[in-house]
Coordinates of C-alpha atoms in Angstrom, one line a residue:
M27 CA -19.3 -49.4 -135.6
P28 CA -22.0 -49.9 -132.9
R29 CA -20.4 -53.2 -132.0
V30 CA -17.0 -51.5 -131.5
W31 CA -18.5 -48.9 -129.3
L32 CA -20.3 -51.5 -127.3
A33 CA -17.1 -53.5 -126.8
L34 CA -15.3 -50.4 -125.6
L35 CA -18.1 -49.5 -123.2
L36 CA -18.2 -53.0 -121.7
F37 CA -14.4 -53.0 -121.4
G38 CA -14.5 -49.6 -119.6
V39 CA -17.1 -50.7 -117.1
A40 CA -15.2 -53.8 -116.3
G41 CA -12.0 -51.7 -115.9
I42 CA -13.8 -49.4 -113.4
A43 CA -15.1 -52.4 -111.4
W44 CA -11.6 -54.0 -111.4
S45 CA -10.0 -50.7 -110.3
Q46 CA -12.5 -50.3 -107.3
S47 CA -12.1 -54.0 -106.4
S48 CA -8.3 -53.7 -106.4
V49 CA -8.3 -50.5 -104.3
Q50 CA -10.4 -52.1 -101.6
E51 CA -8.3 -55.2 -101.7
L52 CA -5.1 -53.2 -101.4
L53 CA -6.5 -51.2 -98.5
T54 CA -7.7 -54.3 -96.7
E55 CA -4.2 -55.9 -97.1
A56 CA -2.6 -52.6 -95.9
R57 CA -4.7 -52.6 -92.8
A58 CA -3.9 -56.2 -92.1
S59 CA -0.1 -55.5 -92.5
A60 CA -0.4 -52.5 -90.1
R61 CA -2.2 -54.7 -87.5
E62 CA 0.7 -57.2 -87.8
A63 CA 3.2 -54.4 -87.4
R64 CA 1.5 -53.2 -84.2
A65 CA 1.6 -56.7 -82.7
T66 CA 5.2 -57.4 -83.8
Y67 CA 7.2 -54.3 -83.1
D68 CA 8.0 -52.2 -80.0
I69 CA 9.6 -49.4 -82.1
H70 CA 7.7 -48.3 -85.2
T71 CA 9.7 -47.1 -88.2
P72 CA 8.9 -47.0 -91.9
D73 CA 11.6 -49.5 -92.8
R74 CA 10.1 -52.3 -90.7
R75 CA 8.8 -55.0 -93.0
F76 CA 5.1 -54.9 -92.1
W77 CA 5.0 -51.1 -92.0
A78 CA 6.8 -50.9 -95.3
R79 CA 4.3 -53.2 -96.9
A80 CA 1.3 -51.3 -95.4
L81 CA 2.7 -48.0 -96.8
D82 CA 3.4 -49.6 -100.2
L83 CA -0.1 -51.1 -100.5
T84 CA -1.7 -47.8 -99.6
R85 CA 0.4 -45.9 -102.1
R86 CA -0.5 -48.4 -104.8
A87 CA -4.2 -47.8 -104.0
L88 CA -3.7 -44.1 -104.4
V89 CA -2.1 -44.5 -107.8
L90 CA -5.2 -46.2 -108.9
E91 CA -7.5 -43.7 -107.2
P92 CA -5.6 -40.5 -106.2
N93 CA -8.8 -38.9 -104.7
N94 CA -9.8 -41.8 -102.6
L95 CA -10.4 -40.3 -99.2
E96 CA -10.2 -43.7 -97.4
A97 CA -6.8 -44.3 -98.9
Q98 CA -5.6 -40.8 -98.1
R99 CA -6.7 -41.1 -94.5
L100 CA -5.0 -44.5 -94.1
L101 CA -1.8 -43.3 -95.6
A102 CA -1.7 -40.3 -93.3
T103 CA -2.5 -42.5 -90.3
T104 CA 0.3 -45.0 -91.2
Y105 CA 2.9 -42.2 -91.6
S106 CA 1.9 -41.0 -88.2
E107 CA 2.2 -44.4 -86.6
V108 CA 5.8 -44.8 -88.0
N109 CA 6.7 -41.3 -86.8
W110 CA 7.5 -40.0 -90.3
Y111 CA 6.2 -36.5 -89.3
V112 CA 7.0 -34.6 -92.5
R113 CA 5.2 -37.2 -94.7
A114 CA 2.3 -37.5 -92.2
F115 CA 1.7 -33.8 -92.1
E116 CA 1.7 -33.5 -95.8
A117 CA -0.6 -36.5 -96.1
W118 CA -3.1 -35.2 -93.5
N119 CA -3.2 -31.8 -95.3
R120 CA -3.9 -33.4 -98.7
Y121 CA -6.6 -35.5 -97.1
L122 CA -8.2 -32.4 -95.5
Q123 CA -7.9 -30.4 -98.7
A124 CA -9.7 -33.2 -100.5
G125 CA -12.7 -32.9 -98.2
G126 CA -11.7 -35.3 -95.4
T127 CA -12.3 -34.6 -91.7
L128 CA -10.5 -35.5 -88.5
E129 CA -13.6 -36.9 -86.9
P130 CA -13.2 -40.6 -85.7
Q131 CA -14.6 -43.3 -87.9
P132 CA -15.7 -46.8 -87.0
D133 CA -12.9 -48.5 -89.1
D134 CA -10.1 -46.4 -87.5
E135 CA -7.4 -48.7 -86.1
G136 CA -4.5 -46.3 -85.5
P137 CA -4.3 -43.2 -83.3
P138 CA -7.3 -40.8 -83.3
P139 CA -6.9 -38.6 -86.4
A140 CA -7.0 -35.2 -84.6
Q141 CA -4.3 -36.5 -82.2
A142 CA -2.1 -37.8 -85.1
F143 CA -2.5 -34.6 -87.1
A144 CA -1.6 -32.4 -84.1
E145 CA 1.4 -34.6 -83.2
A146 CA 2.8 -34.3 -86.6
G147 CA 2.4 -30.5 -86.8
N148 CA 3.7 -30.0 -83.2
Q149 CA 6.8 -32.1 -83.9
L150 CA 7.6 -30.2 -87.0
G151 CA 6.9 -26.9 -85.2
Y152 CA 9.2 -27.8 -82.4
S153 CA 12.0 -28.8 -84.7
R154 CA 11.8 -25.4 -86.5
Y155 CA 11.8 -23.7 -83.1
R156 CA 14.9 -25.5 -82.0
S157 CA 16.7 -24.5 -85.2
G158 CA 15.8 -20.9 -84.6
N159 CA 13.2 -20.6 -87.5
L160 CA 10.4 -19.0 -85.4
A161 CA 8.3 -18.0 -88.3
A162 CA 8.2 -21.5 -89.7
A163 CA 7.4 -22.9 -86.2
L164 CA 4.5 -20.5 -85.9
G165 CA 3.2 -21.7 -89.2
Y166 CA 3.0 -25.3 -88.1
Y167 CA 1.5 -24.5 -84.7
Q168 CA -1.1 -22.3 -86.3
A169 CA -2.0 -25.0 -88.8
V170 CA -2.5 -27.4 -85.9
I171 CA -5.0 -25.1 -84.0
R172 CA -6.9 -24.3 -87.2
E173 CA -7.9 -28.0 -87.3
V174 CA -7.6 -28.8 -83.6
P175 CA -8.4 -25.5 -81.8
E176 CA -8.0 -26.9 -78.2
N177 CA -4.6 -28.6 -78.7
A178 CA -2.7 -27.5 -75.6
E179 CA 0.8 -28.0 -76.9
A180 CA 0.2 -25.8 -80.0
L181 CA -1.4 -23.1 -77.9
Y182 CA 1.5 -23.1 -75.5
W183 CA 4.1 -22.8 -78.2
L184 CA 2.2 -20.1 -80.0
G185 CA 2.0 -18.1 -76.8
R186 CA 5.7 -18.6 -76.0
I187 CA 7.0 -17.9 -79.5
N188 CA 4.9 -14.7 -79.8
L189 CA 6.3 -13.6 -76.5
E190 CA 9.8 -14.2 -77.8
L191 CA 8.9 -12.2 -80.9
D192 CA 7.8 -9.3 -78.7
Q193 CA 4.1 -9.7 -79.5
P194 CA 2.7 -9.7 -76.0
E195 CA -1.0 -9.3 -76.9
A196 CA -0.9 -12.3 -79.3
A197 CA 0.9 -14.3 -76.7
R198 CA -1.6 -13.3 -74.0
S199 CA -4.5 -14.6 -76.2
Y200 CA -3.0 -18.0 -76.7
F201 CA -2.1 -18.4 -73.0
E202 CA -5.6 -17.4 -72.0
R203 CA -7.1 -19.9 -74.5
L204 CA -4.8 -22.6 -73.0
L205 CA -5.9 -21.8 -69.4
A206 CA -9.5 -21.9 -70.5
I207 CA -9.0 -25.6 -71.4
D208 CA -6.4 -26.4 -68.7
P209 CA -6.9 -24.1 -65.7
G210 CA -4.0 -25.9 -63.8
H211 CA -1.4 -25.1 -66.5
D212 CA 1.2 -23.4 -64.2
T213 CA 3.5 -22.3 -67.1
A214 CA 0.7 -20.5 -68.9
S215 CA -0.2 -18.7 -65.7
Y216 CA 3.5 -17.8 -65.2
Y217 CA 3.7 -16.3 -68.7
L218 CA 0.5 -14.3 -68.3
T219 CA 1.9 -13.0 -65.0
L220 CA 5.1 -12.1 -66.8
I221 CA 3.3 -10.3 -69.6
S222 CA 1.3 -8.2 -67.1
E223 CA 4.5 -7.5 -65.2
R224 CA 6.3 -6.2 -68.2
E225 CA 3.4 -4.0 -69.1
R226 CA 3.3 -2.7 -65.5
V227 CA 7.1 -2.1 -64.8
G228 CA 8.8 -2.3 -68.2
E229 CA 10.6 -5.1 -70.0
A230 CA 14.1 -4.1 -68.7
A231 CA 13.1 -4.0 -65.0
S232 CA 11.1 -7.3 -65.5
R233 CA 14.1 -9.0 -67.0
A234 CA 16.4 -7.9 -64.2
Y235 CA 13.9 -9.1 -61.6
R236 CA 13.6 -12.5 -63.3
E237 CA 17.3 -12.8 -63.5
G238 CA 17.4 -12.2 -59.8
L239 CA 14.9 -14.9 -59.1
S240 CA 16.9 -17.4 -61.2
A241 CA 20.1 -16.5 -59.4
Y242 CA 18.4 -16.9 -56.0
E243 CA 17.2 -20.4 -57.0
E244 CA 20.8 -21.2 -57.8
E245 CA 21.9 -19.9 -54.4
R246 CA 23.8 -17.0 -55.9
V247 CA 22.5 -14.5 -53.4
L248 CA 24.9 -11.7 -54.2
D249 CA 24.1 -11.9 -58.0
A250 CA 20.4 -12.1 -57.0
F251 CA 20.6 -8.9 -54.9
E252 CA 22.4 -7.0 -57.7
S253 CA 19.7 -8.0 -60.2
F254 CA 16.9 -7.0 -57.8
A255 CA 18.6 -3.7 -57.1
R256 CA 19.0 -3.1 -60.8
A257 CA 15.3 -3.7 -61.3
V258 CA 14.4 -1.1 -58.7
R259 CA 16.8 1.4 -60.3
L260 CA 15.0 0.8 -63.6
N261 CA 11.6 1.2 -62.0
D262 CA 11.4 2.6 -58.5
T263 CA 7.7 1.5 -58.2
F264 CA 8.6 -2.2 -58.7
V265 CA 7.5 -3.3 -55.3
D266 CA 8.3 -7.0 -55.7
A267 CA 11.8 -6.2 -56.8
A268 CA 12.3 -3.9 -53.8
S269 CA 11.0 -6.7 -51.5
W270 CA 13.5 -9.2 -52.9
A271 CA 16.3 -6.7 -52.7
G272 CA 15.5 -6.2 -49.0
R273 CA 15.3 -9.9 -48.4
T274 CA 18.6 -10.7 -50.1
A275 CA 20.3 -7.7 -48.5
L276 CA 19.4 -9.2 -45.1
E277 CA 20.8 -12.6 -46.2
L278 CA 24.0 -10.9 -47.2
G279 CA 24.3 -9.2 -43.8
R280 CA 23.6 -5.7 -45.0
P281 CA 20.8 -4.5 -42.6
A282 CA 21.1 -0.8 -43.4
T283 CA 20.7 -1.4 -47.1
A284 CA 17.9 -3.9 -46.4
A285 CA 16.1 -1.3 -44.3
D286 CA 16.1 1.2 -47.2
Y287 CA 14.4 -1.4 -49.5
W288 CA 11.8 -2.4 -46.9
E289 CA 11.0 1.2 -46.2
R290 CA 10.4 1.5 -50.0
V291 CA 8.1 -1.5 -50.0
L292 CA 6.1 0.0 -47.1
E293 CA 5.8 3.3 -49.0
L294 CA 4.3 1.4 -52.0
R295 CA 2.3 -1.1 -49.9
P296 CA 1.6 0.4 -46.6
G297 CA -0.3 -2.5 -45.2
D298 CA 2.4 -5.1 -46.0
A299 CA 2.8 -7.0 -42.7
A300 CA 5.8 -9.0 -43.9
A301 CA 7.6 -5.8 -45.0
K302 CA 7.0 -4.3 -41.5
Y303 CA 8.4 -7.4 -39.9
F304 CA 11.5 -7.5 -42.1
L305 CA 12.0 -3.7 -41.6
D306 CA 12.1 -4.4 -37.8
V307 CA 14.6 -7.2 -38.5
A308 CA 16.8 -4.9 -40.4
H309 CA 16.6 -2.2 -37.8
M310 CA 17.4 -4.7 -35.1
Q311 CA 20.4 -6.1 -36.9
A312 CA 21.6 -2.6 -37.7
L313 CA 21.4 -1.6 -34.0
W314 CA 22.7 -4.7 -32.3
G315 CA 24.6 -6.6 -35.0
V316 CA 23.5 -9.1 -37.6
E317 CA 23.8 -12.2 -35.5
A318 CA 22.1 -10.8 -32.5
G319 CA 19.3 -9.2 -34.5
R320 CA 18.7 -12.3 -36.5
A321 CA 18.6 -14.5 -33.4
F322 CA 16.3 -12.1 -31.6
M323 CA 13.7 -12.1 -34.5
E324 CA 13.9 -15.9 -34.7
G325 CA 13.0 -15.9 -31.0
Q326 CA 10.1 -13.6 -31.6
T327 CA 8.8 -15.8 -34.4
A328 CA 9.1 -19.0 -32.3
Y329 CA 7.4 -17.3 -29.3
A330 CA 4.5 -16.1 -31.5
R331 CA 3.9 -19.7 -32.8
G332 CA 3.9 -21.0 -29.2
D333 CA 7.3 -22.7 -29.2
A334 CA 8.6 -21.1 -26.0
A335 CA 11.6 -23.5 -25.7
A336 CA 12.9 -22.7 -29.2
A337 CA 12.3 -19.0 -28.5
A338 CA 14.3 -19.2 -25.3
Q339 CA 17.3 -20.8 -27.2
A340 CA 17.1 -18.1 -29.9
F341 CA 17.1 -15.3 -27.3
E342 CA 20.0 -16.9 -25.6
R343 CA 21.9 -16.8 -28.9
A344 CA 21.1 -13.2 -29.2
I345 CA 22.5 -12.5 -25.8
E346 CA 25.7 -14.4 -26.6
A347 CA 26.1 -12.4 -29.8
N348 CA 25.5 -9.1 -28.0
P349 CA 25.1 -9.0 -24.2
Q350 CA 24.2 -5.4 -24.3
M351 CA 20.9 -6.2 -26.0
T352 CA 18.5 -5.7 -23.0
E353 CA 15.4 -6.7 -24.9
A354 CA 17.0 -10.1 -25.5
W355 CA 17.3 -10.6 -21.8
V356 CA 13.7 -9.6 -21.3
W357 CA 12.4 -12.0 -23.9
A358 CA 14.7 -14.8 -22.8
A359 CA 13.1 -14.5 -19.3
R360 CA 9.6 -14.5 -20.7
A361 CA 10.3 -17.5 -23.0
S362 CA 12.0 -19.4 -20.1
Q363 CA 9.0 -19.0 -17.9
A364 CA 6.6 -20.1 -20.7
S365 CA 8.7 -23.2 -21.4
G366 CA 8.7 -24.2 -17.7
D367 CA 12.2 -23.2 -16.8
P368 CA 11.6 -20.6 -14.0
E369 CA 15.2 -21.0 -12.7
A370 CA 16.5 -19.6 -15.9
A371 CA 13.8 -16.9 -15.9
V372 CA 14.9 -15.8 -12.5
R373 CA 18.5 -15.4 -13.7
Y374 CA 17.3 -13.4 -16.8
W375 CA 14.9 -11.1 -14.9
Q376 CA 17.6 -10.3 -12.4
E377 CA 19.9 -9.3 -15.2
V378 CA 17.1 -7.1 -16.6
L379 CA 16.7 -5.4 -13.2
E380 CA 20.4 -4.7 -13.0
R381 CA 20.1 -2.8 -16.3
R382 CA 16.7 -1.3 -15.6
P383 CA 16.2 -1.1 -11.8
A384 CA 12.8 0.7 -12.1
D385 CA 11.3 -1.9 -14.4
E386 CA 8.1 -2.9 -12.6
E387 CA 7.3 -5.6 -15.1
A388 CA 10.6 -7.2 -14.6
S389 CA 10.2 -7.1 -10.8
Y390 CA 6.7 -8.6 -11.1
F391 CA 7.7 -11.5 -13.3
L392 CA 10.8 -12.1 -11.2
E393 CA 8.4 -12.8 -8.3
V394 CA 6.2 -14.9 -10.7
A395 CA 9.2 -17.0 -11.6
R396 CA 10.1 -17.5 -8.0
Q397 CA 6.5 -18.6 -7.4
Q398 CA 6.7 -21.0 -10.3
I399 CA 9.7 -22.6 -8.6
E400 CA 7.7 -22.8 -5.3
F401 CA 4.4 -24.1 -6.8
G402 CA 5.8 -26.7 -9.2
S403 CA 6.6 -27.1 -12.9
E404 CA 3.2 -28.2 -14.2
A405 CA 1.4 -25.3 -12.6
G406 CA 4.2 -22.9 -13.6
I407 CA 4.1 -23.9 -17.3
A408 CA 0.3 -23.6 -17.4
F409 CA 0.5 -20.2 -15.7
A410 CA 3.2 -18.8 -18.0
D411 CA 1.3 -20.0 -21.0
A412 CA -1.8 -18.3 -19.7
V413 CA 0.0 -15.0 -19.2
R414 CA 1.3 -15.2 -22.7
H415 CA -2.2 -15.7 -24.1
Y416 CA -3.5 -12.8 -21.8
Q417 CA -0.9 -10.5 -23.2
M418 CA -2.0 -11.4 -26.7
A419 CA -5.7 -10.7 -25.8
Q420 CA -6.5 -14.4 -26.2
F421 CA -8.7 -14.5 -23.2
E422 CA -10.3 -17.9 -23.6
E423 CA -7.0 -19.6 -23.9
A424 CA -5.7 -17.5 -20.9
E425 CA -8.6 -18.6 -18.7
S426 CA -8.0 -22.2 -19.6
G427 CA -4.3 -21.8 -18.7
F428 CA -5.0 -20.2 -15.3
R429 CA -7.5 -22.9 -14.5
R430 CA -5.0 -25.6 -15.3
A431 CA -2.5 -23.8 -13.1
V432 CA -4.7 -23.7 -10.0
E433 CA -5.9 -27.2 -10.6
A434 CA -2.3 -28.4 -10.7
N435 CA -1.6 -26.4 -7.5
P436 CA -4.5 -25.0 -5.6
Q437 CA -2.1 -23.0 -3.4
F438 CA -0.9 -20.9 -6.4
A439 CA -2.0 -17.5 -5.2
T440 CA -0.7 -15.6 -8.2
A441 CA -2.6 -17.8 -10.6
W442 CA -5.8 -17.2 -8.7
G443 CA -5.0 -13.4 -8.8
W444 CA -4.6 -13.5 -12.6
L445 CA -7.8 -15.5 -12.9
G446 CA -9.6 -12.8 -10.9
R447 CA -8.1 -10.1 -13.0
L448 CA -9.3 -11.8 -16.2
Y449 CA -12.8 -12.2 -14.9
F450 CA -12.9 -8.6 -13.6
T451 CA -11.8 -7.3 -17.0
R452 CA -14.5 -9.2 -18.7
G453 CA -17.2 -8.0 -16.3
E454 CA -17.7 -11.4 -14.8
Y455 CA -17.7 -10.1 -11.3
R456 CA -19.0 -13.1 -9.4
Q457 CA -16.2 -15.3 -10.8
A458 CA -13.8 -12.5 -10.2
A459 CA -14.8 -12.2 -6.5
E460 CA -14.3 -15.9 -6.0
A461 CA -10.8 -16.0 -7.7
Y462 CA -9.6 -12.8 -5.9
G463 CA -11.0 -14.1 -2.6
R464 CA -9.1 -17.4 -3.0
A465 CA -5.9 -15.4 -3.8
S466 CA -6.4 -13.2 -0.7
E467 CA -6.9 -16.2 1.5
L468 CA -3.6 -17.6 0.3
E469 CA -1.8 -14.2 0.6
P470 CA -3.6 -12.4 3.5
G471 CA -1.0 -9.6 3.3
N472 CA -1.7 -8.7 -0.3
G473 CA -4.0 -5.6 -0.1
D474 CA -4.7 -5.6 -3.9
Y475 CA -6.3 -9.1 -3.7
A476 CA -8.4 -8.1 -0.8
F477 CA -9.5 -4.8 -2.4
F478 CA -10.5 -6.4 -5.7
A479 CA -12.2 -9.3 -4.0
E480 CA -14.5 -6.8 -2.2
E481 CA -14.9 -4.6 -5.3
A482 CA -15.8 -7.6 -7.5
A483 CA -18.3 -8.8 -4.9
R484 CA -20.0 -5.4 -4.7
L485 CA -20.2 -5.1 -8.5
A486 CA -21.6 -8.7 -8.7
Q487 CA -24.3 -7.7 -6.2
E488 CA -25.2 -4.6 -8.2
Q489 CA -25.1 -6.7 -11.4
G490 CA -27.5 -9.2 -9.9
A491 CA -29.8 -6.4 -8.6
V492 CA -30.0 -4.9 -12.1
G493 CA -30.7 -8.3 -13.6
G494 CA -33.4 -8.9 -11.0
D495 CA -35.1 -5.5 -11.8
G496 CA -35.1 -6.4 -15.4

């Protein structure tokens, strides 16, 4: 009996050694076949010969040792490499349940395990989402982030699906986690904004507003306006919807309607400069007609950015659309002077004076335009530009412009006078006296120049005396 037991024991030990040796040999051959597959194929599928052999050898190893973690990991990796996502996900989960980890190991030859596991789970989750099975999709994505918490794709889809299931707080948590690892993820930012918007104005109003934005992007302006208007009806405090309703109403040529919405925006956001501008546009269009009002505001915008030539053209279009719009004539004159076209400015200022004979500003700038013609284009352009800056309280730029004007034409009395006025306003009396004095020399009959030259000189002397006492 003892000999029998000894024989059985020796046979068992030999069997174990043979089994271990065979498993290692099978896995070595499987890895070699996988390497051959990677080098041979551009498209990797389980029916390709080298991949099929690698899978077969790994499965045979697992028959011999079902709990061999190395074999389980290799099988899961191989399924991932041939894009057999169902089998890969099952194999990865068996490996993890058996005590395996997704940490990289020195002998890994395929994709990183965490990446392979997440790819399989995400692919299966997306296929369930596409088929409308949102609960199953959530399960796959949740399984992914349990093992790979910072997987961006799974976090994104968990946020989006929860939002579709009307679970905004759950959705918010996933999008916030996604932004924590990828601050530049614009879609996550968009959905967080959408969640906050729905909480603030209600889902129905938010949906109508988003429909309006989509319609506007598709250039369906009427549909967009109707959606924005519906959003405002659903929530009359929805300031962004009111703003877009005003904007699209203007584009549709409905200035009175637009004005109502822009007034609503200003009630909700009193300091909104854009709303104030567009309300002015709406009022202008309502008063003078859409084309005239639109062209006039285009001219104002061009003039403010310093493009006087474009502004003059826009004001001319406003005049053509409605010749009764006196302000268009005024601004056409100003822009023409600033762009170096004093002949046109003279024509426009004369038209203004026919309509408003007592307009002292028009009379003054008509004379300025005539002087521009007399003293030359370069000096005239610099002068008009300086006056524009002066009117906008940009005094340093104004001073530079007046200086350029008198350098271009030292005989330009009006430019010297404006330079004196600027210095006098700033309390720089010595410079004011010099500039006014030069203007008075050029125009001896101008009593204002003589008066302010003397006054500036007196104040400069007092200023010097006070400085000396100090």
